[in-house]
Short mmCIF file of C-alpha atoms and ligand atoms in Angstrom, two decimals:
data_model
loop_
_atom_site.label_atom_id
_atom_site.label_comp_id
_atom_site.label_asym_id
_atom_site.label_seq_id
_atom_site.Cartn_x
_atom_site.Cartn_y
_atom_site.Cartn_z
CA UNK A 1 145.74 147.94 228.09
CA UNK A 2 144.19 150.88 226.56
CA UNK A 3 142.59 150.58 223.00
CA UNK A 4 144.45 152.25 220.45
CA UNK A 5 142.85 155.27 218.68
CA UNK A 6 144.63 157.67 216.12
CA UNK A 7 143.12 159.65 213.90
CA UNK A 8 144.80 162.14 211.04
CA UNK A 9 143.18 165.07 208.57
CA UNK A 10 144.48 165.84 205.48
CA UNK A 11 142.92 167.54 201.96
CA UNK A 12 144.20 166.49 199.05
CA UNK A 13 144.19 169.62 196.03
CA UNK A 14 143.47 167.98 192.50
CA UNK A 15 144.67 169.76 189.61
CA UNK A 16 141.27 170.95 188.43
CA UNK A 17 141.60 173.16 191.68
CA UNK A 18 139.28 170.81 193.90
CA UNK A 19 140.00 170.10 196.84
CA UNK A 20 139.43 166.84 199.11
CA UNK A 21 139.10 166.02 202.91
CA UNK A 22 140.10 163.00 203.78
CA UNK A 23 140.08 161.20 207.77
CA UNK A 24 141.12 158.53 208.49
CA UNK A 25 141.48 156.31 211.44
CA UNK A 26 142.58 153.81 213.41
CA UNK A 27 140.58 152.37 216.63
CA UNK A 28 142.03 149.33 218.06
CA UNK A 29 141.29 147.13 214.82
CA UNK A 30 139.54 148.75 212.76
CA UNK A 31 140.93 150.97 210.47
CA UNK A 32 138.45 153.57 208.91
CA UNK A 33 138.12 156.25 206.16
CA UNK A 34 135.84 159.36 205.00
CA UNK A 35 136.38 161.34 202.02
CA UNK A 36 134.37 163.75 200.70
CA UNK A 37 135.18 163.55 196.94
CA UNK A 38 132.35 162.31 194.51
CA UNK A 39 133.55 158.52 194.93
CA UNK A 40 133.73 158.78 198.68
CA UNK A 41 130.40 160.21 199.15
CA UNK A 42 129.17 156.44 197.67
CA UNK A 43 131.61 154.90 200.15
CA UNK A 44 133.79 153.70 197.02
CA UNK A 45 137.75 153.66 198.13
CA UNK A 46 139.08 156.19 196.66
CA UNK A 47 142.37 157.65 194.92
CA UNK A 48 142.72 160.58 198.09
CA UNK A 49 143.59 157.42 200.30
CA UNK A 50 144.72 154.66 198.55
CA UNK A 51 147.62 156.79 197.57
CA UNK A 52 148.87 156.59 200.62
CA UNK A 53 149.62 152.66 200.11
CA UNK A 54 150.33 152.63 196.84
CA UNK A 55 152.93 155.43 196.76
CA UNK A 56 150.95 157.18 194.07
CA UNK A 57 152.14 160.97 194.07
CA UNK A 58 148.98 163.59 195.44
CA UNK A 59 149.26 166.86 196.23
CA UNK A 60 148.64 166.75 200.16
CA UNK A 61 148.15 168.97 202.56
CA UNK A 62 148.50 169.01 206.51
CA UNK A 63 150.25 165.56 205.67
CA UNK A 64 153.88 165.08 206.22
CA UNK A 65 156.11 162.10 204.97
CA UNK A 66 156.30 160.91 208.64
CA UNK A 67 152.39 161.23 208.81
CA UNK A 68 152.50 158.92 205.20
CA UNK A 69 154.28 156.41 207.09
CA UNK A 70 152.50 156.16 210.11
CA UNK A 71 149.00 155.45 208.71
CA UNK A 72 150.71 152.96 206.48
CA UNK A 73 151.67 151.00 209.43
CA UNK A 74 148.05 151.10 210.62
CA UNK A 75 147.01 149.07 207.68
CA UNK A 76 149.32 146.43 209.57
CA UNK A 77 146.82 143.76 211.01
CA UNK A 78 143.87 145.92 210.83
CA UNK A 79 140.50 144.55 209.40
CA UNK A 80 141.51 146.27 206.24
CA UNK A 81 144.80 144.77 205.52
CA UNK A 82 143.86 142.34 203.32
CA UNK A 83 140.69 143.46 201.60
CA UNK A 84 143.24 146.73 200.60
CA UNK A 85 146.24 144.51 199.71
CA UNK A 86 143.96 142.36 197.47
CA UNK A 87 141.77 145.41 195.96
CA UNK A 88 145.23 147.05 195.05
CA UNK A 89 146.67 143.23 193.62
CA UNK A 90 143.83 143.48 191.26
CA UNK A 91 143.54 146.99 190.47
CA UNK A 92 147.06 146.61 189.38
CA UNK A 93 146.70 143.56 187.44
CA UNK A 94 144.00 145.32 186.00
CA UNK A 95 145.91 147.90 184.90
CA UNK A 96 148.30 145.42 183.78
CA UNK A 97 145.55 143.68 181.41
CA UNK A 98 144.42 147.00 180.31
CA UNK A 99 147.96 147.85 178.71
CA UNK A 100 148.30 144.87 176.87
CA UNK A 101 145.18 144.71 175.54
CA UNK A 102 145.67 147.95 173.93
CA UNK A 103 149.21 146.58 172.53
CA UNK A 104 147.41 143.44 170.89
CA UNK A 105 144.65 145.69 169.65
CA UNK A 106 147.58 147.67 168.24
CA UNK A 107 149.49 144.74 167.06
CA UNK A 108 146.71 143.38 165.36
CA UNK A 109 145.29 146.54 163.71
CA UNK A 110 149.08 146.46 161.86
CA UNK A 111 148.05 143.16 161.03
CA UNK A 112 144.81 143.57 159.40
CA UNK A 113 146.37 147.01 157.49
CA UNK A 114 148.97 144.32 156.14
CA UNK A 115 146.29 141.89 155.21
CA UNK A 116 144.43 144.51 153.64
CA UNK A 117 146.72 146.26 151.26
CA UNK A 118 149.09 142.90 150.64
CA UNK A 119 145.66 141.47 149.13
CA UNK A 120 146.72 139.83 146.41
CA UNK A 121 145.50 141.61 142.80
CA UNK A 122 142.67 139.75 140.85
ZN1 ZN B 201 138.33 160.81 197.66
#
């Protein structure tokens, strides 16, 4: 049985007019990325490829919606799978925590206006 080995190419164009390539592969196991965007160069996962799981919208190029949907099936029992799947769980929790934080802060900031002008008068 021969090892499977796929790769696909893509650039992703960010509205500032930059312009990302992104690879990515899958041999046998091991499922592998390279970007060349700022985070990438540090090796950090990055929005140019993550996107592709989450169903965030990018403007790709040289990637069709039948390419989308192949690499997400490579994530399938690769030695990513669930490093990705629980980066993404927290990044959206994150997210999560980060929204209503700001809605407490905001709650509470009506609060302490309240406080502040119901003082009572001396
Ligand atoms: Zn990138």
């Amino acid at each position: 049985m021969s090892e499977m080995s796929k790769t696909k190419t893509y650039r992703v164009e960010g509205a500032a007019g930059a312009s990302y390539t992104v690879k990515i592969s899958r041999i046998g196991d091991a499922l592998r990325v390279k970007c060349d965007c700022p985070a990438g160069a540090y090796m950090d996962p990055c929005e140019h490829w993550k996107s592709l799981f989450t169903g965030e919208d990018q403007n790709y190029v040289g990637l069709s919606d039948e390419d989308i949907l192949e690499i997400q099936g490579w994530l399938d029992e690769s030695d990513l799978d669930e490093a990705l799947q629980n980066l993404l769980y927290f990044e959206s929790h994150e997210k999560n925590m980060h929204e209503n934080l700001a809605r407490q802060k905001r709650a509470l900031r009506g609060r302490v206006i309240d406080v502040l002008i119901s003082e009572p008068q001396a």
